[in-house]
PDB file of C-alpha atoms and ligand atoms in Angstrom:
ATOM      1  CA  UNK W1104      -0.095   0.100  -0.032  1.00  0.00           C
ATOM      2  CA  UNK W1105       1.242   3.193  -0.901  1.00  0.00           C
ATOM      3  CA  UNK W1106       2.201   5.186   2.240  1.00  0.00           C
ATOM      4  CA  UNK W1107       0.206   8.075   2.141  1.00  0.00           C
ATOM      5  CA  UNK W1108      -3.018   5.947   1.757  1.00  0.00           C
ATOM      6  CA  UNK W1109      -1.915   4.075   5.145  1.00  0.00           C
ATOM      7  CA  UNK W1110      -4.175   5.958   7.783  1.00  0.00           C
ATOM      8  CA  UNK W1111      -1.920   6.173  11.047  1.00  0.00           C
ATOM      9  CA  UNK W1112      -3.952   7.062  14.679  1.00  0.00           C
ATOM     10  CA  UNK W1113      -1.596   8.328  16.751  1.00  0.00           C
ATOM     11  CA  UNK W1114      -2.757   7.996  20.153  1.00  0.00           C
ATOM     12  CA  UNK W1115      -1.024  10.779  22.780  1.00  0.00           C
ATOM     13  CA  UNK W1116       1.527  13.064  22.334  1.00  0.00           C
ATOM     14  CA  UNK W1117       4.127  11.409  24.586  1.00  0.00           C
ATOM     15  CA  UNK W1118       6.224  10.132  21.714  1.00  0.00           C
ATOM     16  CA  UNK W1119       9.836  10.392  20.859  1.00  0.00           C
ATOM     17  CA  UNK W1120       9.986  13.717  18.319  1.00  0.00           C
ATOM     18  CA  UNK W1121      11.904  11.565  16.099  1.00  0.00           C
ATOM     19  CA  UNK W1122       9.287   9.097  15.537  1.00  0.00           C
ATOM     20  CA  UNK W1123       6.331  11.691  15.334  1.00  0.00           C
ATOM     21  CA  UNK W1124       8.349  13.390  12.261  1.00  0.00           C
ATOM     22  CA  UNK W1125       8.766  10.148  10.523  1.00  0.00           C
ATOM     23  CA  UNK W1126       5.215   8.890  10.722  1.00  0.00           C
ATOM     24  CA  UNK W1127       3.991  12.518   9.619  1.00  0.00           C
ATOM     25  CA  UNK W1128       6.506  12.725   6.793  1.00  0.00           C
ATOM     26  CA  UNK W1129       5.542   9.224   5.464  1.00  0.00           C
ATOM     27  CA  UNK W1130       1.947   8.049   6.602  1.00  0.00           C
ATOM     28  CA  UNK W1131      -1.549  10.117   6.628  1.00  0.00           C
ATOM     29  CA  UNK W1132      -1.524  10.555  10.242  1.00  0.00           C
ATOM     30  CA  UNK W1133      -4.551  11.691  12.770  1.00  0.00           C
ATOM     31  CA  UNK W1134      -3.932  12.770  16.162  1.00  0.00           C
ATOM     32  CA  UNK W1135      -6.314  11.525  18.480  1.00  0.00           C
ATOM     33  CA  UNK W1136      -5.131  13.588  21.334  1.00  0.00           C
ATOM     34  CA  UNK W1137      -5.372  16.756  20.106  1.00  0.00           C
ATOM     35  CA  UNK W1138      -9.261  16.534  18.808  1.00  0.00           C
ATOM     36  CA  UNK W1139     -11.564  18.464  21.655  1.00  0.00           C
ATOM     37  CA  UNK W1140     -14.178  15.488  21.074  1.00  0.00           C
ATOM     38  CA  UNK W1141     -12.485  12.308  20.422  1.00  0.00           C
ATOM     39  CA  UNK W1142     -15.938  10.427  20.301  1.00  0.00           C
ATOM     40  CA  UNK W1143     -16.812  12.592  17.201  1.00  0.00           C
ATOM     41  CA  UNK W1144     -13.216  12.809  15.769  1.00  0.00           C
ATOM     42  CA  UNK W1145     -13.478   8.590  16.002  1.00  0.00           C
ATOM     43  CA  UNK W1146     -17.008   8.534  14.226  1.00  0.00           C
ATOM     44  CA  UNK W1147     -15.530  10.511  11.388  1.00  0.00           C
ATOM     45  CA  UNK W1148     -12.284   9.454  11.015  1.00  0.00           C
ATOM     46  CA  UNK W1149     -13.041   5.710  12.502  1.00  0.00           C
ATOM     47  CA  UNK W1150     -13.478   3.508   9.268  1.00  0.00           C
ATOM     48  CA  UNK W1151     -10.184   4.579   7.899  1.00  0.00           C
ATOM     49  CA  UNK W1152      -7.656   3.766   9.942  1.00  0.00           C
ATOM     50  CA  UNK W1153      -5.298   1.021   9.631  1.00  0.00           C
ATOM     51  CA  UNK W1154      -2.604   1.438  12.184  1.00  0.00           C
ATOM     52  CA  UNK W1155      -2.432   2.508  15.905  1.00  0.00           C
ATOM     53  CA  UNK W1156       0.723   4.003  17.646  1.00  0.00           C
ATOM     54  CA  UNK W1157       1.045   4.507  20.886  1.00  0.00           C
ATOM     55  CA  UNK W1158       3.111   3.285  23.850  1.00  0.00           C
ATOM     56  CA  UNK W1159       3.239   0.958  27.189  1.00  0.00           C
ATOM     57  CA  UNK W1160       2.366   3.879  29.199  1.00  0.00           C
ATOM     58  CA  UNK W1161      -0.190   3.484  31.006  1.00  0.00           C
ATOM     59  CA  UNK W1162      -2.453   6.700  29.732  1.00  0.00           C
ATOM     60  CA  UNK W1163      -1.647   5.974  26.040  1.00  0.00           C
ATOM     61  CA  UNK W1164      -1.988   1.936  25.221  1.00  0.00           C
ATOM     62  CA  UNK W1165      -4.964   0.853  23.276  1.00  0.00           C
ATOM     63  CA  UNK W1166      -8.414  -0.468  25.258  1.00  0.00           C
ATOM     64  CA  UNK W1167     -10.652  -2.506  23.584  1.00  0.00           C
ATOM     65  CA  UNK W1168     -13.264   0.576  23.626  1.00  0.00           C
ATOM     66  CA  UNK W1169     -10.753   2.053  21.051  1.00  0.00           C
ATOM     67  CA  UNK W1170      -9.966  -1.175  18.681  1.00  0.00           C
ATOM     68  CA  UNK W1171     -13.635  -1.785  18.886  1.00  0.00           C
ATOM     69  CA  UNK W1172     -14.183   1.808  17.039  1.00  0.00           C
ATOM     70  CA  UNK W1173     -11.538   1.324  14.324  1.00  0.00           C
ATOM     71  CA  UNK W1174     -13.547  -1.622  12.015  1.00  0.00           C
ATOM     72  CA  UNK W1175     -10.053  -1.527   9.593  1.00  0.00           C
ATOM     73  CA  UNK W1176      -7.869  -1.589  12.072  1.00  0.00           C
ATOM     74  CA  UNK W1177      -4.632  -4.267  11.191  1.00  0.00           C
ATOM     75  CA  UNK W1178      -1.795  -3.157  13.366  1.00  0.00           C
ATOM     76  CA  UNK W1179      -0.589  -1.400  16.574  1.00  0.00           C
ATOM     77  CA  UNK W1180       2.928  -0.305  17.023  1.00  0.00           C
ATOM     78  CA  UNK W1181       3.872   0.340  20.689  1.00  0.00           C
ATOM     79  CA  UNK W1182       6.499   2.199  21.594  1.00  0.00           C
ATOM     80  CA  UNK W1183       7.323   0.177  24.992  1.00  0.00           C
ATOM     81  CA  UNK W1184       8.297  -3.357  25.706  1.00  0.00           C
ATOM     82  CA  UNK W1185       5.812  -3.556  28.413  1.00  0.00           C
ATOM     83  CA  UNK W1186       2.409  -4.043  26.520  1.00  0.00           C
ATOM     84  CA  UNK W1187      -0.040  -4.076  29.514  1.00  0.00           C
ATOM     85  CA  UNK W1188      -1.704  -1.127  28.622  1.00  0.00           C
ATOM     86  CA  UNK W1189      -2.973  -2.613  24.970  1.00  0.00           C
ATOM     87  CA  UNK W1190      -5.824  -4.974  24.830  1.00  0.00           C
ATOM     88  CA  UNK W1191      -4.145  -7.847  23.778  1.00  0.00           C
ATOM     89  CA  UNK W1192      -7.086 -10.140  23.990  1.00  0.00           C
ATOM     90  CA  UNK W1193      -9.327  -7.591  21.873  1.00  0.00           C
ATOM     91  CA  UNK W1194      -6.273  -7.530  19.428  1.00  0.00           C
ATOM     92  CA  UNK W1195      -6.143 -11.343  19.211  1.00  0.00           C
ATOM     93  CA  UNK W1196      -9.766 -11.634  18.699  1.00  0.00           C
ATOM     94  CA  UNK W1197      -9.651  -9.538  15.755  1.00  0.00           C
ATOM     95  CA  UNK W1198      -6.167 -10.761  14.424  1.00  0.00           C
ATOM     96  CA  UNK W1199      -4.568  -7.271  14.982  1.00  0.00           C
ATOM     97  CA  UNK W1200      -0.887  -7.557  14.707  1.00  0.00           C
ATOM     98  CA  UNK W1201       1.000  -5.645  17.937  1.00  0.00           C
ATOM     99  CA  UNK W1202       4.694  -5.100  18.035  1.00  0.00           C
ATOM    100  CA  UNK W1203       6.870  -3.513  20.754  1.00  0.00           C
ATOM    101  CA  UNK W1204      10.260  -2.840  21.226  1.00  0.00           C
ATOM    102  CA  UNK W1205      12.077  -5.110  23.003  1.00  0.00           C
ATOM    103  CA  UNK W1206      16.163  -5.534  23.771  1.00  0.00           C
ATOM    104  CA  UNK W1207      16.501  -2.181  22.663  1.00  0.00           C
ATOM    105  CA  UNK W1208      15.960  -0.983  26.420  1.00  0.00           C
ATOM    106  CA  UNK W1209      17.397  -3.501  28.519  1.00  0.00           C
ATOM    107  CA  UNK W1210      20.465  -1.646  29.469  1.00  0.00           C
ATOM    108  CA  UNK W1211      19.309   1.882  29.929  1.00  0.00           C
ATOM    109  CA  UNK W1212      16.173   0.100  32.053  1.00  0.00           C
ATOM    110  CA  UNK W1213      18.490  -1.781  34.102  1.00  0.00           C
ATOM    111  CA  UNK W1214      21.053   0.965  34.645  1.00  0.00           C
ATOM    112  CA  UNK W1215      18.179   3.039  36.150  1.00  0.00           C
ATOM    113  CA  UNK W1216      17.387   0.181  38.439  1.00  0.00           C
ATOM    114  CA  UNK W1217      20.730   0.045  39.808  1.00  0.00           C
ATOM    115  CA  UNK W1218      20.713   3.707  39.798  1.00  0.00           C
ATOM    116  CA  UNK W1219      17.659   4.004  42.132  1.00  0.00           C
ATOM    117  CA  UNK W1220      19.332   1.064  43.877  1.00  0.00           C
ATOM    118  CA  UNK W1221      22.471   3.004  44.681  1.00  0.00           C
ATOM    119  CA  UNK W1222      20.332   6.214  45.299  1.00  0.00           C
ATOM    120  CA  UNK W1223      18.450   4.834  48.136  1.00  0.00           C
ATOM    121  CA  UNK W1224      21.134   2.856  49.805  1.00  0.00           C
ATOM    122  CA  UNK W1225      23.550   5.147  49.721  1.00  0.00           C
ATOM    123  CA  UNK W1226      21.443   7.991  50.383  1.00  0.00           C
ATOM    124  CA  UNK W1227      22.295  10.141  47.704  1.00  0.00           C
ATOM    125  CA  UNK W1228      19.637  12.388  46.792  1.00  0.00           C
ATOM    126  CA  UNK W1229      18.871  12.849  50.224  1.00  0.00           C
ATOM    127  CA  UNK W1230      22.701  13.854  50.775  1.00  0.00           C
ATOM    128  CA  UNK W1231      22.258  16.260  48.166  1.00  0.00           C
ATOM    129  CA  UNK W1232      19.390  17.858  49.890  1.00  0.00           C
ATOM    130  CA  UNK W1233      21.696  18.010  53.124  1.00  0.00           C
ATOM    131  CA  UNK W1234      24.467  19.462  51.397  1.00  0.00           C
ATOM    132  CA  UNK W1235      22.217  22.119  49.156  1.00  0.00           C
ATOM    133  CA  UNK W1236      20.661  22.769  52.248  1.00  0.00           C
ATOM    134  CA  UNK W1237      24.215  23.872  53.983  1.00  0.00           C
ATOM    135  CA  UNK W1238      23.261  21.150  56.850  1.00  0.00           C
ATOM    136  CA  UNK W1239      27.255  20.097  56.421  1.00  0.00           C
ATOM    137  CA  UNK W1240      28.699  22.889  58.747  1.00  0.00           C
ATOM    138  CA  UNK W1241      26.076  21.787  61.363  1.00  0.00           C
ATOM    139  CA  UNK W1242      27.322  17.917  61.316  1.00  0.00           C
ATOM    140  CA  UNK W1243      28.051  15.015  59.670  1.00  0.00           C
ATOM    141  CA  UNK W1244      25.442  12.957  57.065  1.00  0.00           C
ATOM    142  CA  UNK W1245      24.159   9.793  58.744  1.00  0.00           C
ATOM    143  CA  UNK W1246      25.481   6.667  57.659  1.00  0.00           C
ATOM    144  CA  UNK W1247      24.182   4.659  54.670  1.00  0.00           C
ATOM    145  CA  UNK W1248      24.327   1.085  53.233  1.00  0.00           C
ATOM    146  CA  UNK W1249      26.614  -1.021  51.901  1.00  0.00           C
ATOM    147  CA  UNK W1250      25.703  -2.754  48.147  1.00  0.00           C
ATOM    148  CA  UNK W1251      28.927  -5.116  48.091  1.00  0.00           C
ATOM    149  CA  UNK W1252      28.214  -8.771  49.790  1.00  0.00           C
ATOM    150  CA  UNK W1253      24.302  -7.818  49.820  1.00  0.00           C
ATOM    151  CA  UNK W1254      21.589 -10.187  47.903  1.00  0.00           C
ATOM    152  CA  UNK W1255      19.805  -8.564  45.004  1.00  0.00           C
ATOM    153  CA  UNK W1256      16.544 -10.637  44.523  1.00  0.00           C
ATOM    154  CA  UNK W1257      15.347 -10.048  41.185  1.00  0.00           C
ATOM    155  CA  UNK W1258      11.455 -10.928  40.561  1.00  0.00           C
ATOM    156  CA  UNK W1259      10.985 -12.094  37.159  1.00  0.00           C
ATOM    157  CA  UNK W1260      14.816 -12.901  35.015  1.00  0.00           C
ATOM    158  CA  UNK W1261      13.796 -11.817  31.479  1.00  0.00           C
ATOM    159  CA  UNK W1262      15.812  -9.867  29.480  1.00  0.00           C
ATOM    160  CA  UNK W1263      15.938  -6.485  31.949  1.00  0.00           C
ATOM    161  CA  UNK W1264      16.135  -8.724  34.584  1.00  0.00           C
ATOM    162  CA  UNK W1265      19.200 -10.432  33.436  1.00  0.00           C
ATOM    163  CA  UNK W1266      20.494  -6.976  32.767  1.00  0.00           C
ATOM    164  CA  UNK W1267      19.952  -6.051  36.248  1.00  0.00           C
ATOM    165  CA  UNK W1268      21.807  -9.352  37.520  1.00  0.00           C
ATOM    166  CA  UNK W1269      24.814  -8.349  35.532  1.00  0.00           C
ATOM    167  CA  UNK W1270      25.410  -5.206  36.701  1.00  0.00           C
ATOM    168  CA  UNK W1271      24.354  -6.086  40.118  1.00  0.00           C
ATOM    169  CA  UNK W1272      27.344  -9.013  40.196  1.00  0.00           C
ATOM    170  CA  UNK W1273      29.916  -6.282  38.619  1.00  0.00           C
ATOM    171  CA  UNK W1274      28.873  -4.709  42.621  1.00  0.00           C
ATOM    172  CA  UNK W1275      29.418  -7.645  44.525  1.00  0.00           C
ATOM    173  CA  UNK W1276      26.190  -8.619  45.122  1.00  0.00           C
ATOM    174  CA  UNK W1277      24.815 -12.077  45.333  1.00  0.00           C
ATOM    175  CA  UNK W1278      21.870 -12.538  42.906  1.00  0.00           C
ATOM    176  CA  UNK W1279      19.035 -14.344  43.630  1.00  0.00           C
ATOM    177  CA  UNK W1280      15.499 -14.650  41.640  1.00  0.00           C
ATOM    178  CA  UNK W1281      12.258 -15.445  41.625  1.00  0.00           C
ATOM    179  CA  UNK W1282      10.580 -17.288  38.315  1.00  0.00           C
ATOM    180  CA  UNK W1283       7.317 -19.053  37.709  1.00  0.00           C
ATOM    181  CA  UNK W1284       9.271 -21.938  35.781  1.00  0.00           C
ATOM    182  CA  UNK W1285      12.966 -22.997  36.869  1.00  0.00           C
ATOM    183  CA  UNK W1286      15.483 -21.675  34.453  1.00  0.00           C
ATOM    184  CA  UNK W1287      18.843 -23.756  33.793  1.00  0.00           C
ATOM    185  CA  UNK W1288      20.505 -21.468  32.055  1.00  0.00           C
ATOM    186  CA  UNK W1289      21.338 -18.886  34.633  1.00  0.00           C
ATOM    187  CA  UNK W1290      23.790 -19.482  37.228  1.00  0.00           C
ATOM    188  CA  UNK W1291      22.044 -17.348  40.043  1.00  0.00           C
ATOM    189  CA  UNK W1292      20.045 -18.805  43.014  1.00  0.00           C
ATOM    190  CA  UNK W1293      15.987 -19.505  42.295  1.00  0.00           C
ATOM    191  CA  UNK W1294      13.460 -19.289  44.805  1.00  0.00           C
ATOM    192  CA  UNK W1295      10.195 -20.849  44.112  1.00  0.00           C
ATOM    193  CA  UNK W1296       8.110 -18.313  45.332  1.00  0.00           C
ATOM    194  CA  UNK W1297       8.349 -14.592  45.558  1.00  0.00           C
ATOM    195  CA  UNK W1298       7.920 -14.602  49.600  1.00  0.00           C
ATOM    196  CA  UNK W1299      10.990 -16.928  49.915  1.00  0.00           C
ATOM    197  CA  UNK W1300      12.874 -14.477  47.719  1.00  0.00           C
ATOM    198  CA  UNK W1301      11.806 -11.535  49.965  1.00  0.00           C
ATOM    199  CA  UNK W1302      12.739 -13.042  53.273  1.00  0.00           C
ATOM    200  CA  UNK W1303      16.515 -13.607  51.692  1.00  0.00           C
ATOM    201  CA  UNK W1304      16.517 -10.685  49.735  1.00  0.00           C
ATOM    202  CA  UNK W1305      18.531  -6.774  50.851  1.00  0.00           C
ATOM    203  CA  UNK W1306      17.130  -5.401  47.528  1.00  0.00           C
ATOM    204  CA  UNK W1307      13.751  -6.631  45.985  1.00  0.00           C
ATOM    205  CA  UNK W1308      14.243  -5.654  42.233  1.00  0.00           C
ATOM    206  CA  UNK W1309      10.763  -5.476  39.994  1.00  0.00           C
ATOM    207  CA  UNK W1310      11.420  -6.146  36.508  1.00  0.00           C
ATOM    208  CA  UNK W1311       8.361  -8.462  35.923  1.00  0.00           C
ATOM    209  CA  UNK W1312       5.597  -7.696  33.168  1.00  0.00           C
ATOM    210  CA  UNK W1313       2.345  -5.614  34.204  1.00  0.00           C
ATOM    211  CA  UNK W1314      -1.326  -6.476  33.707  1.00  0.00           C
ATOM    212  CA  UNK W1315      -3.994  -8.207  35.699  1.00  0.00           C
ATOM    213  CA  UNK W1316      -2.110 -11.349  36.230  1.00  0.00           C
ATOM    214  CA  UNK W1317       0.995  -9.495  38.222  1.00  0.00           C
ATOM    215  CA  UNK W1318      -1.360  -6.906  39.731  1.00  0.00           C
ATOM    216  CA  UNK W1319      -0.296  -6.252  43.660  1.00  0.00           C
ATOM    217  CA  UNK W1320       2.052  -9.483  43.338  1.00  0.00           C
ATOM    218  CA  UNK W1321       3.915  -7.092  46.182  1.00  0.00           C
ATOM    219  CA  UNK W1322       1.717  -6.422  49.344  1.00  0.00           C
ATOM    220  CA  UNK W1323       1.767  -5.890  52.489  1.00  0.00           C
ATOM    221  CA  UNK W1324       2.829 -10.031  53.548  1.00  0.00           C
ATOM    222  CA  UNK W1325       5.787  -9.572  51.046  1.00  0.00           C
ATOM    223  CA  UNK W1326       7.207  -6.118  51.883  1.00  0.00           C
ATOM    224  CA  UNK W1327       6.491  -7.153  56.106  1.00  0.00           C
ATOM    225  CA  UNK W1328       8.997 -10.518  54.818  1.00  0.00           C
ATOM    226  CA  UNK W1329      11.397  -8.199  53.057  1.00  0.00           C
ATOM    227  CA  UNK W1330      12.099  -6.494  56.187  1.00  0.00           C
ATOM    228  CA  UNK W1331      13.214  -3.274  58.210  1.00  0.00           C
ATOM    229  CA  UNK W1332      16.796  -3.349  56.488  1.00  0.00           C
ATOM    230  CA  UNK W1333      15.738  -3.947  53.223  1.00  0.00           C
ATOM    231  CA  UNK W1334      14.852  -2.431  50.034  1.00  0.00           C
ATOM    232  CA  UNK W1335      12.255  -2.279  47.286  1.00  0.00           C
ATOM    233  CA  UNK W1336      13.119  -1.037  43.504  1.00  0.00           C
ATOM    234  CA  UNK W1337      10.522  -0.775  41.015  1.00  0.00           C
ATOM    235  CA  UNK W1338      11.469  -0.519  37.232  1.00  0.00           C
ATOM    236  CA  UNK W1339       8.816  -2.848  35.755  1.00  0.00           C
ATOM    237  CA  UNK W1340       4.710  -1.078  36.385  1.00  0.00           C
ATOM    238  CA  UNK W1341       3.202   0.572  39.397  1.00  0.00           C
ATOM    239  CA  UNK W1342       0.724  -2.130  39.166  1.00  0.00           C
ATOM    240  CA  UNK W1343       2.969  -4.529  40.482  1.00  0.00           C
ATOM    241  CA  UNK W1344       2.973  -3.262  44.160  1.00  0.00           C
ATOM    242  CA  UNK W1345      -0.097  -2.161  46.168  1.00  0.00           C
ATOM    243  CA  UNK W1346       1.273   1.309  46.654  1.00  0.00           C
ATOM    244  CA  UNK W1347      -0.843   1.661  49.655  1.00  0.00           C
ATOM    245  CA  UNK W1348       0.854  -1.355  51.527  1.00  0.00           C
ATOM    246  CA  UNK W1349       3.662   0.055  50.520  1.00  0.00           C
ATOM    247  CA  UNK W1350       3.577   3.401  52.183  1.00  0.00           C
ATOM    248  CA  UNK W1351       1.996   1.756  54.926  1.00  0.00           C
ATOM    249  CA  UNK W1352       5.277  -0.314  55.182  1.00  0.00           C
ATOM    250  CA  UNK W1353       7.417   2.385  54.516  1.00  0.00           C
ATOM    251  CA  UNK W1354       5.493   4.526  57.810  1.00  0.00           C
ATOM    252  CA  UNK W1355       5.978   1.217  60.060  1.00  0.00           C
ATOM    253  CA  UNK W1356       9.234   1.149  59.329  1.00  0.00           C
ATOM    254  CA  UNK W1357       9.099  -2.519  58.081  1.00  0.00           C
ATOM    255  CA  UNK W1358      11.119  -2.155  55.111  1.00  0.00           C
ATOM    256  CA  UNK W1359      13.954   0.362  55.051  1.00  0.00           C
ATOM    257  CA  UNK W1360      13.413   2.726  52.065  1.00  0.00           C
ATOM    258  CA  UNK W1361      12.130   2.200  47.826  1.00  0.00           C
ATOM    259  CA  UNK W1362      13.575   3.410  44.622  1.00  0.00           C
ATOM    260  CA  UNK W1363      10.468   3.805  42.478  1.00  0.00           C
ATOM    261  CA  UNK W1364      10.372   4.693  38.853  1.00  0.00           C
ATOM    262  CA  UNK W1365       6.400   3.447  38.339  1.00  0.00           C
ATOM    263  CA  UNK W1366       3.243   4.045  39.779  1.00  0.00           C
ATOM    264  CA  UNK W1367      -0.211   2.923  40.191  1.00  0.00           C
ATOM    265  CA  UNK W1368      -1.617   5.980  38.605  1.00  0.00           C
ATOM    266  CA  UNK W1369       1.056   7.739  36.791  1.00  0.00           C
ATOM    267  CA  UNK W1370       1.394  10.520  36.458  1.00  0.00           C
ATOM    268  CA  UNK W1371       0.155  10.870  40.164  1.00  0.00           C
ATOM    269  CA  UNK W1372       2.864   9.923  42.833  1.00  0.00           C
ATOM    270  CA  UNK W1373       1.140   9.713  46.209  1.00  0.00           C
ATOM    271  CA  UNK W1374       1.817  12.511  48.830  1.00  0.00           C
ATOM    272  CA  UNK W1375       3.030   9.827  51.363  1.00  0.00           C
ATOM    273  CA  UNK W1376       5.718   8.631  49.364  1.00  0.00           C
ATOM    274  CA  UNK W1377       6.950  12.148  47.738  1.00  0.00           C
ATOM    275  CA  UNK W1378       7.581  13.599  51.430  1.00  0.00           C
ATOM    276  CA  UNK W1379       9.702  10.647  52.356  1.00  0.00           C
ATOM    277  CA  UNK W1380      13.963  10.822  52.418  1.00  0.00           C
ATOM    278  CA  UNK W1381      14.301   6.892  52.278  1.00  0.00           C
ATOM    279  CA  UNK W1382      12.081   7.021  49.208  1.00  0.00           C
ATOM    280  CA  UNK W1383      13.706   8.095  45.723  1.00  0.00           C
ATOM    281  CA  UNK W1384      11.551   8.908  42.861  1.00  0.00           C
ATOM    282  CA  UNK W1385      11.948   9.296  39.016  1.00  0.00           C
ATOM    283  CA  UNK W1386       9.052   9.689  36.658  1.00  0.00           C
ATOM    284  CA  UNK W1387       9.062   6.772  34.613  1.00  0.00           C
ATOM    285  CA  UNK W1388      12.235   7.258  32.988  1.00  0.00           C
ATOM    286  CA  UNK W1389      14.000   4.185  32.898  1.00  0.00           C
ATOM    287  CA  UNK W1390      14.143   3.829  28.844  1.00  0.00           C
ATOM    288  CA  UNK W1391      14.401   7.862  28.486  1.00  0.00           C
ATOM    289  CA  UNK W1392      17.864   8.290  27.304  1.00  0.00           C
ATOM    290  CA  UNK W1393      18.489   9.939  23.526  1.00  0.00           C
ATOM    291  CA  UNK W1394      20.202   6.861  22.997  1.00  0.00           C
ATOM    292  CA  UNK W1395      17.477   4.314  23.674  1.00  0.00           C
ATOM    293  CA  UNK W1396      14.520   6.428  23.071  1.00  0.00           C
ATOM    294  CA  UNK W1397      16.092   7.048  19.517  1.00  0.00           C
ATOM    295  CA  UNK W1398      16.118   2.803  18.976  1.00  0.00           C
ATOM    296  CA  UNK W1399      12.410   2.849  20.508  1.00  0.00           C
ATOM    297  CA  UNK W1400      11.624   5.150  17.884  1.00  0.00           C
ATOM    298  CA  UNK W1401      13.289   3.758  15.010  1.00  0.00           C
ATOM    299  CA  UNK W1402      11.806   0.147  15.952  1.00  0.00           C
ATOM    300  CA  UNK W1403       8.432   1.333  16.351  1.00  0.00           C
ATOM    301  CA  UNK W1404       8.871   2.940  12.696  1.00  0.00           C
ATOM    302  CA  UNK W1405      10.671   0.354  10.868  1.00  0.00           C
ATOM    303  CA  UNK W1406       7.786  -1.974  12.342  1.00  0.00           C
ATOM    304  CA  UNK W1407       5.040   0.049  11.125  1.00  0.00           C
ATOM    305  CA  UNK W1408       7.013   0.497   7.633  1.00  0.00           C
ATOM    306  CA  UNK W1409       7.279  -3.491   7.083  1.00  0.00           C
ATOM    307  CA  UNK W1410       3.508  -3.761   7.688  1.00  0.00           C
ATOM    308  CA  UNK W1411       3.044  -1.289   5.542  1.00  0.00           C
ATOM    309  CA  UNK W1412       4.857  -2.635   2.607  1.00  0.00           C
ATOM    310  CA  UNK W1413       3.030  -6.239   3.077  1.00  0.00           C
ATOM    311  CA  UNK W1414       6.400  -7.603   4.855  1.00  0.00           C
ATOM    312  CA  UNK W1415       6.502  -9.104   8.212  1.00  0.00           C
ATOM    313  CA  UNK W1416       7.118  -7.010  11.037  1.00  0.00           C
ATOM    314  CA  UNK W1417      10.372  -6.929  13.227  1.00  0.00           C
ATOM    315  CA  UNK W1418       9.081  -7.392  17.028  1.00  0.00           C
ATOM    316  CA  UNK W1419       5.387  -8.653  17.306  1.00  0.00           C
ATOM    317  CA  UNK W1420       3.718  -9.488  20.206  1.00  0.00           C
ATOM    318  CA  UNK W1421       0.767 -11.564  18.509  1.00  0.00           C
TER     319      UNK W1421
HETATM  320  C1  8YV A 922       7.551   3.346  27.806  1.00  0.00           C
HETATM  321  C2  8YV A 922       7.806   1.291  29.500  1.00  0.00           C
HETATM  322  O1  8YV A 922       6.840   2.978  27.380  1.00  0.00           O
HETATM  323  O2  8YV A 922       9.040   0.225  27.576  1.00  0.00           O
HETATM  324  C3  8YV A 922       8.316   0.310  28.577  1.00  0.00           C
HETATM  325  O3  8YV A 922       7.214  -1.091  28.766  1.00  0.00           O
HETATM  326  O4  8YV A 922       7.575   1.296  30.372  1.00  0.00           O
HETATM  327  C4  8YV A 922       8.586   2.530  28.743  1.00  0.00           C
HETATM  328  O5  8YV A 922       9.863   2.714  27.867  1.00  0.00           O
HETATM  329  C5  8YV A 922       8.097   4.523  27.265  1.00  0.00           C
HETATM  330  O6  8YV A 922       8.665   5.509  28.356  1.00  0.00           O
HETATM  331  C6  8YV A 922       7.327   5.437  26.789  1.00  0.00           C
HETATM  332  O7  8YV A 922       6.280   6.002  27.251  1.00  0.00           O
END
C-alpha cells in the first residue's frame, strides 16, 4: 500500500519527536489527543484507520473500546516493551498485529534500576538535599548501607532482569531471583516463591511484566517479609505493587526504603511517598535516554513501515 494511503492514528503526544516526524513524513496521520471531542473524531475517521501508534505508558496503550471503534484496524505499534496497557485479547480476537520494542531498552532500564538501588542505599538524593540546604556545616551526614556482599533479589529474570543481575554482580552482590518456571540456563539462586525471595533479599528488584496476572503481587505480606533493613526497587509497573501497602510498610519502618520509577496512577505520585527521605522517585524514565528512545522510535517506525509494505513486522507480540 502506498504510504500516504496508510492511515495512522497517533494515540497521544508522549512519543519521541523523531518518531512523530517520521510518521508524519511517511503516512497520513491523525492526532487523537488533539481532538476536542475524541468520540466525534473517531466517528468521523475511525473507519479509515489502518494502524495505531501508541506507547506502553498507562495513559496511552490501546483499550478494547478504542480498538472496537476502528473496524479496519490491522496493526498496533507500541513504543515500549511492556504491553499491559494494550488490550491484547481484543487485538487477538480480530487478528490485529501488535508490536513492541524489546531488547533495545534493556541496558538503560537496568541502569536506572541500579541507579535507584545505589541512590536509596547510599542516600545520594538525600545527601544532595542535605548539602544544598547547608546542613553539612552543622554535622556529618548519617551512615548509609553498603551494596557489596548483599543479596539482590530479582523478581522476573527476563532480558531486563538479567541485565540488572549483570550489573549487580559487578557491584559484588549475590544474585537471587524468582521466576515461575526454573531457569537452568542462569547461574543464580532461584526461589520458588516471591515470599521466599523477599525473606532472603536485601534489595528486591522488580522487573516482571505488568497486567492483571501480576497486579499487587508485592503486597503487605511480601513487604513485611522483606524486612526493616531491606529495600524495594520498582522498574517494572506500578500495578505490580500495592502502593497503599508500600506506604504503610514505609511508615511503620517495615522496610528500609524504596527506589521507584513507576506508580499505580501515573503521573500521580502519592504525597506520602513524595515526602519521604528514604524513597527515591523518578517519573517513569528508565528507558528515557537519547540513545534508547531513538532506538525505540526507529523500531516502532520500522515495524510500521514493514507492515505497510506487506512484509513481516520485526518485533511481534501477537
Ligand atoms: C515506556 C516502558 O513505554 O517500555 C516500557 O514498557 O515502560 C517505557 O519504555 C516509554 O517510556 C514510553 O512511554
